[in-house]
mmCIF file of C-alpha atoms and ligand atoms in Angstrom:
data_model
loop_
_atom_site.group_PDB
_atom_site.id
_atom_site.type_symbol
_atom_site.label_atom_id
_atom_site.label_comp_id
_atom_site.label_asym_id
_atom_site.label_seq_id
_atom_site.Cartn_x
_atom_site.Cartn_y
_atom_site.Cartn_z
ATOM 1 C CA MET A 160 -116.247 -22.846 -4.755
ATOM 2 C CA ALA A 161 -114.056 -25.631 -5.832
ATOM 3 C CA PHE A 162 -113.116 -24.989 -9.834
ATOM 4 C CA HIS A 163 -111.795 -28.150 -11.375
ATOM 5 C CA SER A 164 -109.230 -27.457 -14.978
ATOM 6 C CA PRO A 165 -106.254 -28.341 -15.600
ATOM 7 C CA LEU A 166 -104.678 -25.246 -14.217
ATOM 8 C CA VAL A 167 -105.967 -25.804 -10.689
ATOM 9 C CA THR A 168 -103.913 -29.752 -11.100
ATOM 10 C CA HIS A 169 -100.987 -28.122 -11.501
ATOM 11 C CA TYR A 170 -101.064 -26.048 -8.809
ATOM 12 C CA GLN A 171 -102.272 -28.359 -6.478
ATOM 13 C CA GLN A 172 -100.687 -31.966 -7.223
ATOM 14 C CA ALA A 173 -97.848 -31.875 -5.573
ATOM 15 C CA LEU A 174 -99.135 -29.386 -2.701
ATOM 16 C CA ARG A 175 -98.231 -31.162 0.609
ATOM 17 C CA ASP A 176 -100.825 -29.138 2.445
ATOM 18 C CA ARG A 177 -101.520 -30.670 5.751
ATOM 19 C CA GLU A 178 -97.852 -31.706 6.295
ATOM 20 C CA VAL A 179 -96.524 -28.329 5.469
ATOM 21 C CA LEU A 180 -98.346 -27.806 8.381
ATOM 22 C CA GLU A 181 -96.794 -30.255 10.558
ATOM 23 C CA GLN A 182 -94.024 -29.095 9.440
ATOM 24 C CA ILE A 183 -94.152 -25.434 10.479
ATOM 25 C CA ARG A 184 -95.337 -26.273 13.272
ATOM 26 C CA ALA A 185 -92.871 -28.762 14.858
ATOM 27 C CA HIS A 186 -89.889 -26.145 13.788
ATOM 28 C CA TYR A 187 -92.179 -22.785 14.313
ATOM 29 C CA PRO A 188 -94.344 -24.201 18.136
ATOM 30 C CA ASP A 189 -94.627 -20.224 19.269
ATOM 31 C CA GLY A 190 -96.033 -19.462 15.283
ATOM 32 C CA PRO A 191 -93.847 -18.563 11.884
ATOM 33 C CA THR A 192 -92.505 -15.368 11.468
ATOM 34 C CA LEU A 193 -93.232 -14.347 7.116
ATOM 35 C CA PRO A 194 -89.831 -14.120 6.657
ATOM 36 C CA GLN A 195 -90.078 -17.740 7.658
ATOM 37 C CA LEU A 196 -93.094 -18.586 6.173
ATOM 38 C CA ALA A 197 -92.130 -16.908 2.829
ATOM 39 C CA PRO A 198 -89.604 -19.468 0.882
ATOM 40 C CA LEU A 199 -93.490 -21.374 0.814
ATOM 41 C CA ASP A 200 -95.865 -18.363 0.611
ATOM 42 C CA GLN A 201 -94.326 -16.357 -1.711
ATOM 43 C CA LEU A 202 -94.767 -18.050 -4.874
ATOM 44 C CA HIS A 203 -93.196 -15.255 -7.089
ATOM 45 C CA ILE A 204 -89.616 -13.411 -7.938
ATOM 46 C CA GLY A 205 -87.891 -11.172 -5.410
ATOM 47 C CA GLY A 206 -89.675 -12.774 -2.103
ATOM 48 C CA MET A 207 -90.673 -10.227 0.365
ATOM 49 C CA ALA A 208 -88.721 -7.613 -0.667
ATOM 50 C CA ALA A 209 -90.750 -7.390 -4.491
ATOM 51 C CA SER A 210 -94.074 -7.931 -2.648
ATOM 52 C CA ALA A 211 -92.976 -4.977 -0.114
ATOM 53 C CA ARG A 212 -92.548 -2.832 -3.257
ATOM 54 C CA LEU A 213 -95.247 -3.650 -4.539
ATOM 55 C CA LEU A 214 -97.557 -2.521 -1.814
ATOM 56 C CA ASN A 215 -95.480 0.732 -1.869
ATOM 57 C CA LEU A 216 -96.997 1.517 -4.087
ATOM 58 C CA ILE A 217 -100.534 1.486 -3.189
ATOM 59 C CA ASP A 218 -101.141 5.286 -1.973
ATOM 60 C CA PRO A 219 -103.349 4.306 1.368
ATOM 61 C CA VAL A 220 -106.886 5.788 2.743
ATOM 62 C CA ALA A 221 -108.450 5.239 5.659
ATOM 63 C CA PRO A 222 -109.351 2.237 5.701
ATOM 64 C CA THR A 223 -107.623 0.809 2.150
ATOM 65 C CA ARG A 224 -109.130 -2.323 1.021
ATOM 66 C CA VAL A 225 -107.071 -4.368 -1.712
ATOM 67 C CA LEU A 226 -107.839 -7.216 -3.318
ATOM 68 C CA ASP A 227 -104.939 -9.257 -4.630
ATOM 69 C CA ILE A 228 -105.917 -11.362 -7.509
ATOM 70 C CA GLY A 229 -104.234 -14.859 -7.431
ATOM 71 C CA ALA A 230 -103.077 -14.191 -3.791
ATOM 72 C CA GLY A 231 -101.425 -18.052 -4.110
ATOM 73 C CA LEU A 232 -101.217 -18.854 -0.460
ATOM 74 C CA GLY A 233 -101.552 -15.197 0.803
ATOM 75 C CA GLY A 234 -97.496 -14.092 1.502
ATOM 76 C CA LEU A 235 -98.525 -10.965 0.429
ATOM 77 C CA MET A 236 -101.898 -9.916 1.908
ATOM 78 C CA ARG A 237 -100.717 -11.439 5.033
ATOM 79 C CA GLN A 238 -97.720 -8.086 4.546
ATOM 80 C CA GLY A 239 -99.771 -6.026 3.379
ATOM 81 C CA ALA A 240 -102.540 -6.262 6.647
ATOM 82 C CA THR A 241 -99.340 -6.156 8.294
ATOM 83 C CA LEU A 242 -99.218 -1.911 6.958
ATOM 84 C CA GLY A 243 -103.215 -1.866 8.202
ATOM 85 C CA TYR A 244 -105.145 -2.886 4.901
ATOM 86 C CA HIS A 245 -108.385 -4.836 4.549
ATOM 87 C CA MET A 246 -106.638 -7.975 2.392
ATOM 88 C CA VAL A 247 -109.085 -9.643 0.319
ATOM 89 C CA GLY A 248 -107.105 -12.618 -1.706
ATOM 90 C CA LEU A 249 -109.370 -13.948 -4.043
ATOM 91 C CA ASP A 250 -107.314 -17.506 -6.395
ATOM 92 C CA LEU A 251 -108.787 -19.759 -8.738
ATOM 93 C CA THR A 252 -106.886 -23.166 -6.503
ATOM 94 C CA HIS A 253 -108.733 -24.021 -3.500
ATOM 95 C CA ARG A 254 -106.500 -25.654 -1.484
ATOM 96 C CA PHE A 255 -104.256 -22.796 -1.809
ATOM 97 C CA ASN A 256 -106.848 -20.816 -0.246
ATOM 98 C CA VAL A 257 -107.175 -23.629 2.520
ATOM 99 C CA LEU A 258 -103.635 -23.514 3.413
ATOM 100 C CA ASN A 259 -103.835 -19.716 2.996
ATOM 101 C CA GLN A 260 -105.774 -18.911 5.909
ATOM 102 C CA SER A 261 -104.257 -21.648 7.986
ATOM 103 C CA LEU A 262 -100.961 -20.070 7.651
ATOM 104 C CA SER A 263 -102.386 -16.698 8.509
ATOM 105 C CA ALA A 264 -103.846 -18.134 11.775
ATOM 106 C CA LEU A 265 -100.532 -19.846 12.439
ATOM 107 C CA ALA A 266 -97.860 -17.138 12.034
ATOM 108 C CA VAL A 267 -97.099 -14.473 14.064
ATOM 109 C CA ASN A 268 -98.652 -10.870 13.640
ATOM 110 C CA ALA A 269 -100.184 -11.743 10.481
ATOM 111 C CA GLY A 270 -103.095 -9.004 11.651
ATOM 112 C CA SER A 271 -105.516 -11.781 10.066
ATOM 113 C CA PRO A 272 -108.487 -10.361 11.208
ATOM 114 C CA THR A 273 -108.076 -7.992 8.420
ATOM 115 C CA LEU A 274 -107.569 -11.548 6.161
ATOM 116 C CA VAL A 275 -110.386 -12.865 3.562
ATOM 117 C CA SER A 276 -109.144 -15.686 0.689
ATOM 118 C CA VAL A 277 -112.156 -16.592 -1.916
ATOM 119 C CA THR A 278 -112.091 -19.005 -4.544
ATOM 120 C CA ALA A 279 -112.699 -17.250 -7.164
ATOM 121 C CA ASP A 280 -111.862 -17.295 -11.543
ATOM 122 C CA ALA A 281 -110.689 -13.483 -11.202
ATOM 123 C CA CYS A 282 -112.482 -13.168 -15.039
ATOM 124 C CA ALA A 283 -116.249 -12.773 -13.142
ATOM 125 C CA LEU A 284 -114.953 -11.681 -9.500
ATOM 126 C CA PRO A 285 -117.735 -12.065 -6.603
ATOM 127 C CA PHE A 286 -117.673 -8.242 -5.540
ATOM 128 C CA GLY A 287 -119.922 -5.163 -6.046
ATOM 129 C CA SER A 288 -118.694 -2.915 -8.185
ATOM 130 C CA ARG A 289 -116.165 -0.158 -6.513
ATOM 131 C CA CYS A 290 -115.882 -1.520 -3.200
ATOM 132 C CA PHE A 291 -111.974 -1.658 -3.594
ATOM 133 C CA ASP A 292 -109.487 0.885 -3.371
ATOM 134 C CA ALA A 293 -106.768 -1.012 -5.025
ATOM 135 C CA VAL A 294 -106.352 -4.544 -7.300
ATOM 136 C CA VAL A 295 -102.949 -6.567 -7.176
ATOM 137 C CA PHE A 296 -101.468 -9.049 -9.339
ATOM 138 C CA GLN A 297 -98.173 -10.817 -8.284
ATOM 139 C CA HIS A 298 -97.546 -13.457 -11.185
ATOM 140 C CA SER A 299 -100.979 -14.596 -12.120
ATOM 141 C CA LEU A 300 -101.825 -12.006 -15.461
ATOM 142 C CA LEU A 301 -98.888 -14.512 -16.570
ATOM 143 C CA ASN A 302 -102.120 -17.701 -16.374
ATOM 144 C CA MET A 303 -104.897 -15.272 -17.804
ATOM 145 C CA PRO A 304 -105.887 -16.010 -21.054
ATOM 146 C CA ASP A 305 -108.910 -12.897 -20.809
ATOM 147 C CA ALA A 306 -106.679 -10.477 -19.356
ATOM 148 C CA ALA A 307 -108.847 -8.376 -20.870
ATOM 149 C CA ARG A 308 -112.011 -9.350 -19.581
ATOM 150 C CA VAL A 309 -110.107 -9.778 -15.905
ATOM 151 C CA MET A 310 -109.201 -5.984 -16.399
ATOM 152 C CA ASP A 311 -112.866 -4.810 -16.988
ATOM 153 C CA GLU A 312 -113.852 -6.602 -13.458
ATOM 154 C CA CYS A 313 -110.975 -5.064 -12.035
ATOM 155 C CA HIS A 314 -112.260 -1.191 -13.298
ATOM 156 C CA ARG A 315 -115.355 -1.963 -12.251
ATOM 157 C CA VAL A 316 -114.621 -3.145 -8.774
ATOM 158 C CA LEU A 317 -112.308 -0.147 -8.166
ATOM 159 C CA SER A 318 -113.428 2.458 -6.189
ATOM 160 C CA ALA A 319 -112.905 6.506 -8.320
ATOM 161 C CA ASN A 320 -109.476 6.629 -9.214
ATOM 162 C CA GLY A 321 -108.292 3.224 -7.676
ATOM 163 C CA GLN A 322 -105.377 2.150 -8.136
ATOM 164 C CA LEU A 323 -104.012 -1.199 -9.934
ATOM 165 C CA VAL A 324 -100.911 -2.357 -8.590
ATOM 166 C CA MET A 325 -98.349 -5.188 -10.330
ATOM 167 C CA HIS A 326 -95.234 -7.383 -10.289
ATOM 168 C CA GLU A 327 -95.876 -9.674 -13.438
ATOM 169 C CA VAL A 328 -93.598 -12.415 -16.101
ATOM 170 C CA ILE A 329 -94.232 -10.285 -19.410
ATOM 171 C CA SER A 330 -92.397 -11.891 -22.420
ATOM 172 C CA GLY A 331 -89.008 -11.084 -23.627
ATOM 173 C CA PRO A 332 -87.287 -9.781 -27.312
ATOM 174 C CA ASN A 333 -87.118 -14.305 -26.977
ATOM 175 C CA VAL A 334 -90.204 -15.734 -26.680
ATOM 176 C CA GLU A 335 -89.936 -18.713 -28.724
ATOM 177 C CA ASP A 336 -87.128 -19.358 -26.408
ATOM 178 C CA LEU A 337 -89.073 -19.632 -23.205
ATOM 179 C CA VAL A 338 -88.552 -23.434 -21.569
ATOM 180 C CA TYR A 339 -91.017 -25.187 -19.627
ATOM 181 C CA PRO A 340 -91.700 -26.668 -17.087
ATOM 182 C CA VAL A 341 -91.581 -22.904 -14.876
ATOM 183 C CA PRO A 342 -93.701 -22.664 -11.779
ATOM 184 C CA TRP A 343 -96.774 -20.711 -13.641
ATOM 185 C CA ALA A 344 -97.000 -23.302 -16.225
ATOM 186 C CA ALA A 345 -96.177 -26.981 -16.760
ATOM 187 C CA SER A 346 -96.418 -25.999 -20.976
ATOM 188 C CA PRO A 347 -97.102 -23.651 -22.907
ATOM 189 C CA ALA A 348 -101.577 -24.754 -22.125
ATOM 190 C CA HIS A 349 -101.398 -22.370 -19.445
ATOM 191 C CA SER A 350 -98.633 -19.946 -20.065
ATOM 192 C CA HIS A 351 -100.313 -16.653 -21.515
ATOM 193 C CA LEU A 352 -97.760 -13.535 -21.230
ATOM 194 C CA LEU A 353 -98.257 -10.299 -23.634
ATOM 195 C CA THR A 354 -95.727 -8.591 -24.244
ATOM 196 C CA GLN A 355 -94.946 -4.866 -22.683
ATOM 197 C CA ASP A 356 -96.811 -3.080 -25.583
ATOM 198 C CA ALA A 357 -99.827 -5.226 -24.943
ATOM 199 C CA LEU A 358 -99.809 -5.344 -21.477
ATOM 200 C CA VAL A 359 -99.770 -1.107 -21.425
ATOM 201 C CA HIS A 360 -102.253 -0.917 -24.118
ATOM 202 C CA LEU A 361 -104.753 -2.948 -22.367
ATOM 203 C CA LEU A 362 -104.199 -1.806 -19.704
ATOM 204 C CA GLU A 363 -104.482 2.396 -21.581
ATOM 205 C CA SER A 364 -107.735 0.561 -23.346
ATOM 206 C CA LYS A 365 -109.434 -0.164 -19.763
ATOM 207 C CA GLY A 366 -109.375 3.243 -18.687
ATOM 208 C CA PHE A 367 -106.415 2.891 -16.470
ATOM 209 C CA HIS A 368 -103.541 5.555 -16.761
ATOM 210 C CA ILE A 369 -100.046 3.902 -15.589
ATOM 211 C CA GLN A 370 -97.760 6.276 -13.685
ATOM 212 C CA HIS A 371 -95.372 4.523 -12.916
ATOM 213 C CA LEU A 372 -93.614 1.503 -14.800
ATOM 214 C CA ASP A 373 -90.359 -0.284 -13.956
ATOM 215 C CA ASP A 374 -88.464 -3.031 -15.939
ATOM 216 C CA TRP A 375 -87.148 -5.387 -12.831
ATOM 217 C CA THR A 376 -85.672 -7.553 -14.513
ATOM 218 C CA ASP A 377 -82.373 -7.486 -13.971
ATOM 219 C CA THR A 378 -82.946 -7.620 -10.111
ATOM 220 C CA ALA A 379 -84.895 -10.373 -11.042
ATOM 221 C CA LEU A 380 -82.235 -12.029 -12.005
ATOM 222 C CA GLU A 381 -79.882 -11.798 -9.912
ATOM 223 C CA TRP A 382 -82.470 -12.711 -6.956
ATOM 224 C CA ARG A 383 -83.076 -15.772 -8.406
ATOM 225 C CA GLN A 384 -79.646 -16.603 -9.018
ATOM 226 C CA ARG A 385 -79.180 -16.097 -5.369
ATOM 227 C CA GLN A 386 -81.988 -18.793 -4.402
ATOM 228 C CA LEU A 387 -80.344 -21.453 -7.101
ATOM 229 C CA GLN A 388 -77.074 -20.910 -5.348
ATOM 230 C CA LYS A 389 -79.431 -21.796 -1.511
ATOM 231 C CA GLU A 390 -81.312 -24.053 -3.244
ATOM 232 C CA GLN A 391 -78.235 -26.583 -4.521
ATOM 233 C CA THR A 392 -76.912 -25.707 -1.119
ATOM 234 C CA PRO A 393 -77.451 -29.434 1.013
ATOM 235 C CA ARG A 394 -79.194 -28.397 4.018
ATOM 236 C CA SER A 395 -82.412 -28.596 5.156
ATOM 237 C CA ALA A 396 -84.548 -25.862 5.333
ATOM 238 C CA ALA A 397 -87.884 -25.828 7.270
ATOM 239 C CA LEU A 398 -89.620 -24.965 4.145
ATOM 240 C CA SER A 399 -89.497 -24.195 0.518
ATOM 241 C CA PRO A 400 -91.479 -24.324 -2.535
ATOM 242 C CA ALA A 401 -90.771 -28.139 -3.266
ATOM 243 C CA TRP A 402 -93.258 -28.683 -0.854
ATOM 244 C CA VAL A 403 -95.373 -26.648 -2.621
ATOM 245 C CA PHE A 404 -94.811 -27.957 -6.435
ATOM 246 C CA GLY A 405 -92.357 -30.940 -5.877
ATOM 247 C CA ASP A 406 -89.595 -32.403 -6.560
ATOM 248 C CA ARG A 407 -90.045 -30.346 -10.638
ATOM 249 C CA PHE A 408 -89.771 -27.003 -8.580
ATOM 250 C CA THR A 409 -85.546 -27.843 -9.414
ATOM 251 C CA GLN A 410 -86.346 -28.087 -12.777
ATOM 252 C CA MET A 411 -88.988 -25.080 -12.238
ATOM 253 C CA GLY A 412 -85.955 -22.799 -10.788
ATOM 254 C CA LYS A 413 -83.560 -23.142 -13.069
ATOM 255 C CA HIS A 414 -85.194 -22.987 -16.003
ATOM 256 C CA LEU A 415 -86.094 -19.197 -14.351
ATOM 257 C CA VAL A 416 -83.166 -18.058 -14.647
ATOM 258 C CA GLU A 417 -82.142 -20.129 -18.163
ATOM 259 C CA ASN A 418 -85.347 -17.899 -19.741
ATOM 260 C CA LEU A 419 -84.213 -14.160 -17.974
ATOM 261 C CA VAL A 420 -81.034 -15.211 -18.783
ATOM 262 C CA ASN A 421 -81.935 -16.027 -22.411
ATOM 263 C CA GLY A 422 -84.369 -13.111 -22.879
ATOM 264 C CA ALA A 423 -87.424 -15.318 -23.333
ATOM 265 C CA ILE A 424 -89.066 -13.220 -20.245
ATOM 266 C CA LYS A 425 -88.970 -10.031 -18.697
ATOM 267 C CA LEU A 426 -90.244 -8.739 -15.507
ATOM 268 C CA VAL A 427 -91.981 -5.652 -14.898
ATOM 269 C CA GLU A 428 -93.657 -3.382 -12.013
ATOM 270 C CA ILE A 429 -96.291 -1.043 -12.239
ATOM 271 C CA LYS A 430 -98.790 1.769 -11.077
ATOM 272 C CA ALA A 431 -101.723 2.663 -13.126
ATOM 273 C CA SER A 432 -104.427 4.769 -11.926
ATOM 274 C CA CYS A 433 -108.506 4.012 -12.671
ATOM 275 C CA TYR A 434 -110.323 6.151 -14.415
ATOM 276 C CA ALA A 435 -113.603 6.770 -15.654
ATOM 277 C CA TYR A 436 -114.120 5.719 -19.867
HETATM 278 C C1 LIG B 208 -97.423 -18.072 -9.625
HETATM 279 S S1 LIG B 208 -98.807 -18.356 -8.390
HETATM 280 C C2 LIG B 208 -98.384 -17.011 -7.486
HETATM 281 C C3 LIG B 208 -99.248 -16.688 -6.619
HETATM 282 C C4 LIG B 208 -99.450 -15.609 -5.360
HETATM 283 N N1 LIG B 208 -99.517 -14.225 -6.321
HETATM 284 C C5 LIG B 208 -97.515 -15.036 -5.493
HETATM 285 O O1 LIG B 208 -96.425 -14.301 -6.205
HETATM 286 O O2 LIG B 208 -97.188 -15.584 -4.179
HETATM 287 C C6 LIG B 208 -100.037 -17.979 -9.486
HETATM 288 C C7 LIG B 208 -101.678 -17.498 -8.905
HETATM 289 O O3 LIG B 208 -102.262 -17.060 -10.154
HETATM 290 C C8 LIG B 208 -103.442 -18.520 -9.309
HETATM 291 N N2 LIG B 208 -105.023 -17.518 -10.956
HETATM 292 C C9 LIG B 208 -104.515 -18.379 -12.010
HETATM 293 N N3 LIG B 208 -105.399 -18.372 -12.694
HETATM 294 C C10 LIG B 208 -106.461 -17.656 -12.141
HETATM 295 C C11 LIG B 208 -107.646 -16.791 -12.294
HETATM 296 N N4 LIG B 208 -108.280 -17.045 -13.662
HETATM 297 N N5 LIG B 208 -108.346 -16.829 -11.176
HETATM 298 C C12 LIG B 208 -107.536 -16.301 -10.286
HETATM 299 N N6 LIG B 208 -106.988 -17.042 -9.338
HETATM 300 C C13 LIG B 208 -105.516 -17.390 -10.863
HETATM 301 C C14 LIG B 208 -103.094 -19.686 -9.684
HETATM 302 O O4 LIG B 208 -104.260 -20.517 -9.068
HETATM 303 C C15 LIG B 208 -102.160 -19.549 -9.035
HETATM 304 O O5 LIG B 208 -102.464 -19.381 -7.303
#
C-alpha cells in the first residue's frame, strides 16, 4: 500500500530512483559493494560504522529475526543480512522500499534471500505478535509524532526478552535554535525530537529495560564535519545523498553540523530489552 502524506513527499520529491540505478550499473557493472552504496543508502549520521555498532548490540539467536523500522534505502538491512540476520525493513515511503529492493538485487553479497521490504506505518505494524527478536530504529523515530503508540507496537511484535536498539537524533539543550531544512524535515512540522529524559521514560513506561545508553554526539559531529569537507571537495562522487534529497542536501548537511555544534540536537545509541508489563 502506498501512503501519500507531506512526510512521504518530503522524502520522495527529489528522489532520482531510475537514474540512480542507471548510475550504479554504469559505475559498478559487477554490482556495487556495501561501502560503495553507503553514501546513498545510509541516510543517517555515522554511515556504515554507526550501523555496524547498532547491529553488534543485538544478541544473536538462531535465526535472528530483525525488524528495521523506517528502513529507508536499506543500508543497515544489507549489513544485517551479511551477519546472517533475517531482515525485514518497514517504511512509510513506498518508493524507498522499491529502490531498496532493487539495490539488494544489484549489490554484491547483500544476502537478498533474507531481505524483505514492507510499506507500512510504524503505528500499525502489519505483523503478528512476537514474531521478531529485535527491532531497530535508526534516525526514524525522529519523524514519528505518536512515539508511545509505536513503542506499544514494538512491544507487541517482539518475542519475550526481545531487544530494541536505536541510533536516534534527540533534542539538545538548545533545541529552540534548530535550523531547517535537515534531512528528516524541511520544517518543524515533521521533526518530532524527544529529550533524552522523555525517551528513557517512554521506553521504561512501555515495558523496556534500558541496558546501554551512549551519548554519540561528539562522534557524530566529527563524522559529519569530515563528510562536509568531502562534499565540498569538487570531484564527481558516483553516489551521494543528493540523489535522494537533491540540491537541498548541501544546506541540510551544513545545518546538521550547525545544529550539533549549537546543542540544538544530540545523538544517542540505546539498547533495551523487553519485559512483560
Ligand atoms: C532519515 S530516514 C532514515 C532511513 C534509514 N533508517 C537510514 O538510517 O538510512 C527516516 C525514514 O523513516 C521513515 N519513516 C518516518 N516515519 C515513519 C513511520 N511512521 N512509519 C514508517 N516509516 C517511517 C521515512 O520514510 C524515512 O525513510
